[in-house]
Amino acid sequence: METNTNTKTILLLEDDPALNRAVMLMLQKKGNRVISTLRAEDALGVLNSGHPAIAIIWLDLLLPGMNGIEFLAEVRKIPEYREIKVVICTVSGREESKAVARELGVVDYLVKSDYDLNTLVDKVLSYT
């Protein structure tokens, strides 16, 4: 296991259970603490329970219930999390989604099919 003296906490919001687990394990192997959720409502619960140490949110857009854009809009309403870094990792490369995400202040918008999983994880971590 790689050691990281500067452990970051990452909120992982990915609804595909297998991908969620794979990403979580990769992030942990790189020395990060991961709070993993499958639904936006659960991720909001994590934020509302007071986790000020979250360095970045990995956000999928296509989620059951509340979608990723709706989640992001809610996050931006929480004063402690208005400036939190959010990276969207999704299968949707729609320009409309990208424009809304930029308006809501994401640091990057990554289309999953453009990267292998290792590169995707490293790219997200580069923003922490």
CSV table of N, CA, C and O in Angstrom, one decimal:
chain,number,residue,atom,x,y,z
A,1,MET,N,0.8,-1.2,0.0
A,1,MET,CA,0.0,0.0,0.0
A,1,MET,C,0.9,1.2,0.0
A,1,MET,O,1.8,1.3,0.8
A,2,GLU,N,0.5,2.2,-0.9
A,2,GLU,CA,1.3,3.4,-0.9
A,2,GLU,C,0.9,4.3,0.3
A,2,GLU,O,-0.2,4.3,0.8
A,3,THR,N,1.9,4.9,0.9
A,3,THR,CA,1.7,5.7,2.0
A,3,THR,C,1.6,7.2,1.6
A,3,THR,O,2.3,7.6,0.7
A,4,ASN,N,0.7,7.9,2.2
A,4,ASN,CA,0.5,9.3,1.9
A,4,ASN,C,0.4,10.0,3.2
A,4,ASN,O,-0.6,9.8,4.0
A,5,THR,N,1.3,10.9,3.5
A,5,THR,CA,1.3,11.6,4.8
A,5,THR,C,0.3,12.7,4.8
A,5,THR,O,0.0,13.3,5.8
A,6,ASN,N,-0.2,13.0,3.6
A,6,ASN,CA,-1.2,14.1,3.5
A,6,ASN,C,-2.6,13.5,3.1
A,6,ASN,O,-3.0,13.7,2.0
A,7,THR,N,-3.2,12.7,4.0
A,7,THR,CA,-4.4,12.0,3.6
A,7,THR,C,-5.5,13.0,3.3
A,7,THR,O,-5.7,13.9,4.1
A,8,LYS,N,-6.2,12.8,2.2
A,8,LYS,CA,-7.4,13.6,1.9
A,8,LYS,C,-8.6,12.7,2.0
A,8,LYS,O,-8.6,11.5,1.8
A,9,THR,N,-9.7,13.4,2.3
A,9,THR,CA,-11.0,12.7,2.3
A,9,THR,C,-11.8,13.1,1.1
A,9,THR,O,-11.9,14.2,0.7
A,10,ILE,N,-12.2,12.0,0.4
A,10,ILE,CA,-12.9,12.2,-0.9
A,10,ILE,C,-14.3,11.6,-0.7
A,10,ILE,O,-14.5,10.5,-0.2
A,11,LEU,N,-15.3,12.4,-1.1
A,11,LEU,CA,-16.7,11.9,-1.1
A,11,LEU,C,-16.9,11.4,-2.5
A,11,LEU,O,-16.9,12.1,-3.5
A,12,LEU,N,-17.2,10.1,-2.6
A,12,LEU,CA,-17.4,9.4,-3.9
A,12,LEU,C,-18.9,9.1,-4.1
A,12,LEU,O,-19.5,8.4,-3.3
A,13,LEU,N,-19.4,9.7,-5.1
A,13,LEU,CA,-20.8,9.5,-5.4
A,13,LEU,C,-20.9,8.9,-6.8
A,13,LEU,O,-20.8,9.6,-7.8
A,14,GLU,N,-21.1,7.6,-6.8
A,14,GLU,CA,-21.1,6.8,-8.0
A,14,GLU,C,-22.1,5.7,-7.8
A,14,GLU,O,-22.0,4.9,-6.8
A,15,ASP,N,-23.2,5.6,-8.6
A,15,ASP,CA,-24.2,4.6,-8.3
A,15,ASP,C,-24.0,3.2,-8.9
A,15,ASP,O,-24.7,2.3,-8.5
A,16,ASP,N,-23.0,3.0,-9.7
A,16,ASP,CA,-22.7,1.7,-10.1
A,16,ASP,C,-21.9,1.0,-9.0
A,16,ASP,O,-20.8,1.4,-8.8
A,17,PRO,N,-22.5,0.0,-8.4
A,17,PRO,CA,-21.8,-0.6,-7.2
A,17,PRO,C,-20.4,-1.2,-7.5
A,17,PRO,O,-19.5,-1.0,-6.7
A,18,ALA,N,-20.2,-1.8,-8.7
A,18,ALA,CA,-18.9,-2.4,-9.0
A,18,ALA,C,-17.9,-1.3,-9.2
A,18,ALA,O,-16.7,-1.3,-8.7
A,19,LEU,N,-18.3,-0.2,-10.0
A,19,LEU,CA,-17.4,0.9,-10.2
A,19,LEU,C,-17.1,1.7,-8.9
A,19,LEU,O,-16.0,2.1,-8.7
A,20,ASN,N,-18.1,1.8,-8.1
A,20,ASN,CA,-17.9,2.5,-6.9
A,20,ASN,C,-16.9,1.8,-6.0
A,20,ASN,O,-16.0,2.4,-5.5
A,21,ARG,N,-17.0,0.5,-5.9
A,21,ARG,CA,-16.1,-0.3,-5.1
A,21,ARG,C,-14.7,-0.2,-5.7
A,21,ARG,O,-13.7,0.0,-5.0
A,22,ALA,N,-14.5,-0.3,-7.0
A,22,ALA,CA,-13.2,-0.3,-7.6
A,22,ALA,C,-12.5,1.1,-7.4
A,22,ALA,O,-11.4,1.1,-7.1
A,23,VAL,N,-13.3,2.1,-7.6
A,23,VAL,CA,-12.7,3.5,-7.4
A,23,VAL,C,-12.4,3.7,-6.0
A,23,VAL,O,-11.3,4.2,-5.6
A,24,MET,N,-13.3,3.3,-5.1
A,24,MET,CA,-13.0,3.4,-3.6
A,24,MET,C,-11.7,2.7,-3.3
A,24,MET,O,-10.8,3.3,-2.6
A,25,LEU,N,-11.5,1.5,-3.7
A,25,LEU,CA,-10.3,0.8,-3.4
A,25,LEU,C,-9.0,1.4,-4.0
A,25,LEU,O,-8.0,1.5,-3.3
A,26,MET,N,-9.1,2.0,-5.2
A,26,MET,CA,-8.0,2.6,-5.8
A,26,MET,C,-7.7,3.9,-5.1
A,26,MET,O,-6.5,4.2,-4.8
A,27,LEU,N,-8.7,4.7,-4.7
A,27,LEU,CA,-8.4,5.9,-3.9
A,27,LEU,C,-7.8,5.6,-2.6
A,27,LEU,O,-6.9,6.3,-2.1
A,28,GLN,N,-8.3,4.5,-1.9
A,28,GLN,CA,-7.7,4.1,-0.6
A,28,GLN,C,-6.3,3.6,-0.8
A,28,GLN,O,-5.4,4.0,0.1
A,29,LYS,N,-6.0,2.9,-1.8
A,29,LYS,CA,-4.7,2.4,-2.0
A,29,LYS,C,-3.7,3.6,-2.2
A,29,LYS,O,-2.5,3.4,-1.8
A,30,LYS,N,-4.2,4.7,-2.7
A,30,LYS,CA,-3.3,5.9,-2.9
A,30,LYS,C,-3.3,6.7,-1.6
A,30,LYS,O,-2.8,7.8,-1.6
A,31,GLY,N,-3.8,6.2,-0.5
A,31,GLY,CA,-3.7,6.8,0.8
A,31,GLY,C,-4.8,7.8,1.2
A,31,GLY,O,-4.6,8.6,2.1
A,32,ASN,N,-5.9,7.7,0.5
A,32,ASN,CA,-7.0,8.6,0.8
A,32,ASN,C,-8.1,8.0,1.7
A,32,ASN,O,-8.3,6.7,1.6
A,33,ARG,N,-8.8,8.8,2.4
A,33,ARG,CA,-10.0,8.3,3.1
A,33,ARG,C,-11.2,8.5,2.2
A,33,ARG,O,-11.3,9.6,1.5
A,34,VAL,N,-12.0,7.5,2.0
A,34,VAL,CA,-13.1,7.6,1.1
A,34,VAL,C,-14.5,7.4,1.8
A,34,VAL,O,-14.6,6.5,2.6
A,35,ILE,N,-15.4,8.4,1.6
A,35,ILE,CA,-16.7,8.2,2.0
A,35,ILE,C,-17.5,7.9,0.8
A,35,ILE,O,-17.6,8.7,-0.1
A,36,SER,N,-18.0,6.7,0.7
A,36,SER,CA,-18.7,6.2,-0.6
A,36,SER,C,-20.2,6.2,-0.4
A,36,SER,O,-20.7,5.7,0.6
A,37,THR,N,-20.9,6.7,-1.5
A,37,THR,CA,-22.3,6.7,-1.5
A,37,THR,C,-22.8,6.3,-2.9
A,37,THR,O,-22.1,6.5,-3.9
A,38,LEU,N,-24.0,5.7,-3.0
A,38,LEU,CA,-24.5,5.3,-4.3
A,38,LEU,C,-25.7,6.3,-4.7
A,38,LEU,O,-26.1,6.2,-5.8
A,39,ARG,N,-26.1,7.1,-3.8
A,39,ARG,CA,-27.2,8.0,-4.1
A,39,ARG,C,-26.9,9.4,-3.6
A,39,ARG,O,-26.3,9.6,-2.6
A,40,ALA,N,-27.4,10.4,-4.3
A,40,ALA,CA,-27.2,11.8,-4.0
A,40,ALA,C,-27.7,12.2,-2.7
A,40,ALA,O,-27.1,12.9,-1.9
A,41,GLU,N,-28.9,11.6,-2.4
A,41,GLU,CA,-29.5,11.9,-1.1
A,41,GLU,C,-28.6,11.5,0.1
A,41,GLU,O,-28.6,12.2,1.1
A,42,ASP,N,-28.0,10.4,-0.1
A,42,ASP,CA,-27.1,9.9,1.0
A,42,ASP,C,-25.8,10.8,1.1
A,42,ASP,O,-25.3,11.0,2.2
A,43,ALA,N,-25.3,11.2,0.0
A,43,ALA,CA,-24.2,12.1,0.0
A,43,ALA,C,-24.5,13.4,0.6
A,43,ALA,O,-23.7,14.0,1.4
A,44,LEU,N,-25.7,14.0,0.4
A,44,LEU,CA,-26.1,15.2,1.1
A,44,LEU,C,-26.2,14.9,2.6
A,44,LEU,O,-25.8,15.8,3.4
A,45,GLY,N,-26.7,13.8,3.0
A,45,GLY,CA,-26.7,13.4,4.4
A,45,GLY,C,-25.3,13.4,5.0
A,45,GLY,O,-25.1,13.9,6.1
A,46,VAL,N,-24.3,12.9,4.3
A,46,VAL,CA,-22.9,13.0,4.7
A,46,VAL,C,-22.5,14.4,4.9
A,46,VAL,O,-21.9,14.8,6.0
A,47,LEU,N,-22.8,15.3,3.9
A,47,LEU,CA,-22.3,16.7,4.1
A,47,LEU,C,-23.1,17.4,5.2
A,47,LEU,O,-22.5,18.1,6.0
A,48,ASN,N,-24.3,17.1,5.4
A,48,ASN,CA,-25.1,17.7,6.4
A,48,ASN,C,-24.8,17.2,7.8
A,48,ASN,O,-25.1,17.9,8.8
A,49,SER,N,-24.1,16.1,7.9
A,49,SER,CA,-23.7,15.6,9.2
A,49,SER,C,-22.4,16.2,9.6
A,49,SER,O,-21.9,15.9,10.7
A,50,GLY,N,-21.8,17.0,8.8
A,50,GLY,CA,-20.6,17.8,9.2
A,50,GLY,C,-19.3,17.1,8.9
A,50,GLY,O,-18.6,16.6,9.8
A,51,HIS,N,-18.8,17.1,7.7
A,51,HIS,CA,-17.5,16.5,7.3
A,51,HIS,C,-16.7,17.6,6.7
A,51,HIS,O,-16.5,17.6,5.4
A,52,PRO,N,-16.3,18.6,7.4
A,52,PRO,CA,-15.6,19.7,6.8
A,52,PRO,C,-14.2,19.4,6.2
A,52,PRO,O,-13.7,20.2,5.4
A,53,ALA,N,-13.7,18.2,6.4
A,53,ALA,CA,-12.4,17.8,5.9
A,53,ALA,C,-12.5,17.3,4.5
A,53,ALA,O,-11.5,16.8,3.9
A,54,ILE,N,-13.7,17.2,3.8
A,54,ILE,CA,-13.8,16.7,2.5
A,54,ILE,C,-13.0,17.5,1.5
A,54,ILE,O,-13.3,18.7,1.4
A,55,ALA,N,-12.0,16.9,0.8
A,55,ALA,CA,-11.2,17.7,-0.1
A,55,ALA,C,-11.8,17.8,-1.5
A,55,ALA,O,-11.6,18.8,-2.2
A,56,ILE,N,-12.5,16.8,-1.9
A,56,ILE,CA,-13.1,16.8,-3.2
A,56,ILE,C,-14.3,15.8,-3.3
A,56,ILE,O,-14.3,14.9,-2.6
A,57,ILE,N,-15.2,16.1,-4.2
A,57,ILE,CA,-16.3,15.2,-4.5
A,57,ILE,C,-16.2,14.7,-5.9
A,57,ILE,O,-16.0,15.4,-6.8
A,58,TRP,N,-16.2,13.3,-6.0
A,58,TRP,CA,-16.2,12.6,-7.3
A,58,TRP,C,-17.7,12.4,-7.5
A,58,TRP,O,-18.4,11.8,-6.8
A,59,LEU,N,-18.3,13.1,-8.6
A,59,LEU,CA,-19.7,13.1,-8.8
A,59,LEU,C,-20.1,12.5,-10.1
A,59,LEU,O,-19.7,13.0,-11.2
A,60,ASP,N,-20.9,11.5,-10.1
A,60,ASP,CA,-21.5,10.9,-11.3
A,60,ASP,C,-22.8,11.8,-11.5
A,60,ASP,O,-23.4,12.3,-10.6
A,61,LEU,N,-23.2,11.9,-12.8
A,61,LEU,CA,-24.4,12.7,-13.0
A,61,LEU,C,-25.7,11.8,-13.1
A,61,LEU,O,-26.7,12.3,-12.6
A,62,LEU,N,-25.6,10.7,-13.7
A,62,LEU,CA,-26.8,9.8,-13.9
A,62,LEU,C,-27.0,8.9,-12.7
A,62,LEU,O,-26.3,7.9,-12.5
A,63,LEU,N,-27.8,9.4,-11.8
A,63,LEU,CA,-28.0,8.8,-10.5
A,63,LEU,C,-29.5,8.5,-10.3
A,63,LEU,O,-30.4,9.2,-10.8
A,64,PRO,N,-29.9,7.5,-9.5
A,64,PRO,CA,-31.3,7.3,-9.2
A,64,PRO,C,-31.8,8.4,-8.2
A,64,PRO,O,-31.0,8.9,-7.4
A,65,GLY,N,-33.0,8.7,-8.4
A,65,GLY,CA,-33.5,9.8,-7.5
A,65,GLY,C,-33.0,11.2,-8.0
A,65,GLY,O,-33.0,11.5,-9.1
A,66,MET,N,-32.4,11.9,-7.0
A,66,MET,CA,-31.8,13.2,-7.4
A,66,MET,C,-30.6,12.9,-8.3
A,66,MET,O,-29.7,12.1,-8.0
A,67,ASN,N,-30.5,13.7,-9.4
A,67,ASN,CA,-29.3,13.5,-10.3
A,67,ASN,C,-28.2,14.3,-9.8
A,67,ASN,O,-28.3,15.1,-8.9
A,68,GLY,N,-27.0,14.2,-10.5
A,68,GLY,CA,-25.8,14.9,-10.1
A,68,GLY,C,-25.9,16.4,-10.1
A,68,GLY,O,-25.3,17.0,-9.3
A,69,ILE,N,-26.5,16.9,-11.2
A,69,ILE,CA,-26.6,18.4,-11.3
A,69,ILE,C,-27.5,18.9,-10.1
A,69,ILE,O,-27.2,19.9,-9.5
A,70,GLU,N,-28.6,18.2,-9.8
A,70,GLU,CA,-29.4,18.7,-8.7
A,70,GLU,C,-28.7,18.6,-7.4
A,70,GLU,O,-28.8,19.5,-6.5
A,71,PHE,N,-27.9,17.5,-7.2
A,71,PHE,CA,-27.0,17.4,-6.0
A,71,PHE,C,-26.0,18.6,-5.9
A,71,PHE,O,-25.9,19.2,-4.9
A,72,LEU,N,-25.4,18.8,-7.0
A,72,LEU,CA,-24.4,19.9,-7.1
A,72,LEU,C,-25.0,21.3,-6.7
A,72,LEU,O,-24.5,22.1,-5.9
A,73,ALA,N,-26.2,21.5,-7.2
A,73,ALA,CA,-26.9,22.8,-6.9
A,73,ALA,C,-27.2,22.8,-5.4
A,73,ALA,O,-27.1,23.9,-4.8
A,74,GLU,N,-27.6,21.7,-4.8
A,74,GLU,CA,-27.8,21.7,-3.4
A,74,GLU,C,-26.6,21.9,-2.6
A,74,GLU,O,-26.5,22.6,-1.6
A,75,VAL,N,-25.5,21.3,-3.0
A,75,VAL,CA,-24.2,21.5,-2.3
A,75,VAL,C,-23.8,22.9,-2.3
A,75,VAL,O,-23.3,23.5,-1.3
A,76,ARG,N,-24.0,23.6,-3.4
A,76,ARG,CA,-23.6,25.0,-3.5
A,76,ARG,C,-24.4,25.9,-2.6
A,76,ARG,O,-24.0,27.1,-2.4
A,77,LYS,N,-25.5,25.4,-2.1
A,77,LYS,CA,-26.4,26.2,-1.2
A,77,LYS,C,-25.8,26.1,0.3
A,77,LYS,O,-26.2,26.9,1.1
A,78,ILE,N,-25.0,25.1,0.6
A,78,ILE,CA,-24.5,24.9,1.9
A,78,ILE,C,-23.2,25.8,2.1
A,78,ILE,O,-22.2,25.5,1.4
A,79,PRO,N,-23.3,26.8,3.0
A,79,PRO,CA,-22.1,27.7,3.1
A,79,PRO,C,-20.8,27.0,3.2
A,79,PRO,O,-19.8,27.5,2.6
A,80,GLU,N,-20.7,26.0,4.1
A,80,GLU,CA,-19.4,25.3,4.3
A,80,GLU,C,-18.9,24.6,3.1
A,80,GLU,O,-17.7,24.3,3.0
A,81,TYR,N,-19.7,24.3,2.1
A,81,TYR,CA,-19.3,23.5,0.9
A,81,TYR,C,-19.5,24.3,-0.4
A,81,TYR,O,-19.3,23.7,-1.4
A,82,ARG,N,-19.7,25.6,-0.3
A,82,ARG,CA,-19.9,26.3,-1.6
A,82,ARG,C,-18.6,26.3,-2.5
A,82,ARG,O,-18.7,26.2,-3.7
A,83,GLU,N,-17.5,26.2,-1.8
A,83,GLU,CA,-16.2,26.3,-2.5
A,83,GLU,C,-15.5,24.9,-2.7
A,83,GLU,O,-14.4,24.8,-3.2
A,84,ILE,N,-16.2,23.8,-2.2
A,84,ILE,CA,-15.6,22.5,-2.3
A,84,ILE,C,-15.4,22.1,-3.8
A,84,ILE,O,-16.2,22.4,-4.6
A,85,LYS,N,-14.3,21.5,-4.0
A,85,LYS,CA,-13.9,21.0,-5.3
A,85,LYS,C,-14.8,19.8,-5.7
A,85,LYS,O,-14.9,18.9,-4.9
A,86,VAL,N,-15.4,19.9,-6.9
A,86,VAL,CA,-16.2,18.8,-7.4
A,86,VAL,C,-15.7,18.5,-8.8
A,86,VAL,O,-15.5,19.4,-9.7
A,87,VAL,N,-15.5,17.2,-9.0
A,87,VAL,CA,-15.1,16.7,-10.4
A,87,VAL,C,-16.2,15.8,-10.8
A,87,VAL,O,-16.6,14.8,-10.1
A,88,ILE,N,-16.8,16.1,-11.9
A,88,ILE,CA,-17.9,15.2,-12.5
A,88,ILE,C,-17.2,14.1,-13.3
A,88,ILE,O,-16.3,14.4,-14.1
A,89,CYS,N,-17.6,12.9,-13.0
A,89,CYS,CA,-17.1,11.7,-13.8
A,89,CYS,C,-18.4,11.0,-14.2
A,89,CYS,O,-19.1,10.4,-13.4
A,90,THR,N,-18.7,11.1,-15.5
A,90,THR,CA,-19.9,10.6,-16.0
A,90,THR,C,-19.8,10.0,-17.4
A,90,THR,O,-18.8,10.1,-18.0
A,91,VAL,N,-20.8,9.3,-17.8
A,91,VAL,CA,-20.8,8.7,-19.2
A,91,VAL,C,-21.4,9.8,-20.2
A,91,VAL,O,-21.3,9.6,-21.4
A,92,SER,N,-22.0,10.8,-19.6
A,92,SER,CA,-22.7,11.8,-20.5
A,92,SER,C,-21.8,13.0,-20.8
A,92,SER,O,-21.3,13.7,-19.9
A,93,GLY,N,-21.5,13.1,-22.1
A,93,GLY,CA,-20.7,14.2,-22.6
A,93,GLY,C,-21.5,15.4,-23.2
A,93,GLY,O,-21.0,16.2,-23.9
A,94,ARG,N,-22.8,15.5,-22.8
A,94,ARG,CA,-23.7,16.5,-23.4
A,94,ARG,C,-23.2,17.9,-23.1
A,94,ARG,O,-22.9,18.2,-21.9
A,95,GLU,N,-23.1,18.7,-24.1
A,95,GLU,CA,-22.7,20.1,-23.9
A,95,GLU,C,-23.6,20.9,-22.9
A,95,GLU,O,-23.1,21.7,-22.1
A,96,GLU,N,-24.9,20.6,-22.9
A,96,GLU,CA,-25.8,21.2,-22.0
A,96,GLU,C,-25.4,20.9,-20.5
A,96,GLU,O,-25.4,21.8,-19.7
A,97,SER,N,-25.1,19.6,-20.3
A,97,SER,CA,-24.7,19.2,-18.9
A,97,SER,C,-23.4,19.9,-18.5
A,97,SER,O,-23.2,20.4,-17.4
A,98,LYS,N,-22.4,20.0,-19.5
A,98,LYS,CA,-21.1,20.6,-19.2
A,98,LYS,C,-21.3,22.1,-18.9
A,98,LYS,O,-20.7,22.6,-18.0
A,99,ALA,N,-22.2,22.8,-19.6
A,99,ALA,CA,-22.4,24.2,-19.4
A,99,ALA,C,-23.0,24.4,-18.0
A,99,ALA,O,-22.5,25.3,-17.3
A,100,VAL,N,-24.0,23.6,-17.6
A,100,VAL,CA,-24.6,23.8,-16.3
A,100,VAL,C,-23.6,23.5,-15.2
A,100,VAL,O,-23.5,24.2,-14.2
A,101,ALA,N,-22.8,22.4,-15.4
A,101,ALA,CA,-21.7,22.1,-14.4
A,101,ALA,C,-20.7,23.2,-14.3
A,101,ALA,O,-20.3,23.5,-13.1
A,102,ARG,N,-20.3,23.8,-15.4
A,102,ARG,CA,-19.4,24.9,-15.3
A,102,ARG,C,-20.0,26.1,-14.5
A,102,ARG,O,-19.3,26.7,-13.7
A,103,GLU,N,-21.3,26.4,-14.7
A,103,GLU,CA,-21.9,27.5,-14.0
A,103,GLU,C,-22.0,27.2,-12.5
A,103,GLU,O,-21.9,28.1,-11.7
A,104,LEU,N,-22.0,25.9,-12.2
A,104,LEU,CA,-22.1,25.5,-10.7
A,104,LEU,C,-20.7,25.3,-10.2
A,104,LEU,O,-20.5,24.9,-9.0
A,105,GLY,N,-19.6,25.6,-10.9
A,105,GLY,CA,-18.3,25.7,-10.4
A,105,GLY,C,-17.5,24.4,-10.3
A,105,GLY,O,-16.7,24.2,-9.4
A,106,VAL,N,-17.8,23.4,-11.2
A,106,VAL,CA,-17.0,22.2,-11.1
A,106,VAL,C,-15.5,22.5,-11.5
A,106,VAL,O,-15.3,23.4,-12.4
A,107,VAL,N,-14.6,21.7,-11.0
A,107,VAL,CA,-13.2,21.9,-11.4
A,107,VAL,C,-12.9,21.2,-12.7
A,107,VAL,O,-11.9,21.6,-13.4
A,108,ASP,N,-13.6,20.1,-13.0
A,108,ASP,CA,-13.5,19.4,-14.3
A,108,ASP,C,-14.7,18.6,-14.5
A,108,ASP,O,-15.5,18.2,-13.6
A,109,TYR,N,-14.9,18.2,-15.8
A,109,TYR,CA,-16.0,17.4,-16.3
A,109,TYR,C,-15.3,16.3,-17.1
A,109,TYR,O,-14.9,16.6,-18.2
A,110,LEU,N,-15.3,15.1,-16.6
A,110,LEU,CA,-14.6,14.0,-17.2
A,110,LEU,C,-15.6,13.0,-17.7
A,110,LEU,O,-16.5,12.5,-17.0
A,111,VAL,N,-15.5,12.6,-19.0
A,111,VAL,CA,-16.3,11.5,-19.6
A,111,VAL,C,-15.6,10.2,-19.4
A,111,VAL,O,-14.4,10.1,-19.8
A,112,LYS,N,-16.2,9.3,-18.6
A,112,LYS,CA,-15.5,8.1,-18.2
A,112,LYS,C,-14.9,7.3,-19.4
A,112,LYS,O,-13.8,6.8,-19.3
A,113,SER,N,-15.6,7.3,-20.5
A,113,SER,CA,-15.1,6.5,-21.6
A,113,SER,C,-13.8,7.1,-22.3
A,113,SER,O,-13.2,6.4,-23.0
A,114,ASP,N,-13.5,8.3,-21.9
A,114,ASP,CA,-12.3,8.9,-22.4
A,114,ASP,C,-11.0,8.5,-21.7
A,114,ASP,O,-9.9,8.9,-22.1
A,115,TYR,N,-11.1,7.8,-20.6
A,115,TYR,CA,-10.0,7.4,-19.7
A,115,TYR,C,-10.1,6.0,-19.3
A,115,TYR,O,-11.2,5.5,-19.1
A,116,ASP,N,-8.9,5.4,-19.0
A,116,ASP,CA,-9.0,4.1,-18.3
A,116,ASP,C,-9.1,4.5,-16.8
A,116,ASP,O,-8.9,5.7,-16.4
A,117,LEU,N,-9.5,3.5,-16.0
A,117,LEU,CA,-9.8,3.8,-14.6
A,117,LEU,C,-8.7,4.4,-13.8
A,117,LEU,O,-8.9,5.4,-13.0
A,118,ASN,N,-7.5,3.9,-14.0
A,118,ASN,CA,-6.3,4.5,-13.3
A,118,ASN,C,-6.1,5.9,-13.6
A,118,ASN,O,-5.8,6.7,-12.7
A,119,THR,N,-6.2,6.3,-14.9
A,119,THR,CA,-6.0,7.7,-15.3
A,119,THR,C,-7.1,8.5,-14.8
A,119,THR,O,-6.8,9.7,-14.3
A,120,LEU,N,-8.3,8.1,-14.8
A,120,LEU,CA,-9.5,8.8,-14.2
A,120,LEU,C,-9.2,9.1,-12.7
A,120,LEU,O,-9.4,10.3,-12.3
A,121,VAL,N,-8.8,8.1,-12.0
A,121,VAL,CA,-8.6,8.3,-10.5
A,121,VAL,C,-7.5,9.3,-10.3
A,121,VAL,O,-7.6,10.2,-9.5
A,122,ASP,N,-6.4,9.2,-11.1
A,122,ASP,CA,-5.2,10.1,-10.9
A,122,ASP,C,-5.6,11.5,-11.3
A,122,ASP,O,-5.2,12.5,-10.7
A,123,LYS,N,-6.4,11.6,-12.3
A,123,LYS,CA,-6.9,13.0,-12.8
A,123,LYS,C,-7.7,13.7,-11.7
A,123,LYS,O,-7.5,14.8,-11.3
A,124,VAL,N,-8.6,12.9,-11.1
A,124,VAL,CA,-9.4,13.5,-10.0
A,124,VAL,C,-8.5,13.8,-8.8
A,124,VAL,O,-8.6,14.9,-8.2
A,125,LEU,N,-7.6,13.0,-8.5
A,125,LEU,CA,-6.7,13.2,-7.3
A,125,LEU,C,-5.8,14.4,-7.6
A,125,LEU,O,-5.3,15.1,-6.7
A,126,SER,N,-5.5,14.8,-8.8
A,126,SER,CA,-4.7,15.9,-9.2
A,126,SER,C,-5.3,17.2,-8.7
A,126,SER,O,-4.6,18.2,-8.6
A,127,TYR,N,-6.6,17.2,-8.5
A,127,TYR,CA,-7.3,18.5,-8.0
A,127,TYR,C,-7.3,18.6,-6.5
A,127,TYR,O,-7.8,19.6,-6.0
A,128,THR,N,-6.9,17.6,-5.8
A,128,THR,CA,-7.0,17.7,-4.3
A,128,THR,C,-5.9,18.5,-3.7
A,128,THR,O,-4.9,18.8,-4.3
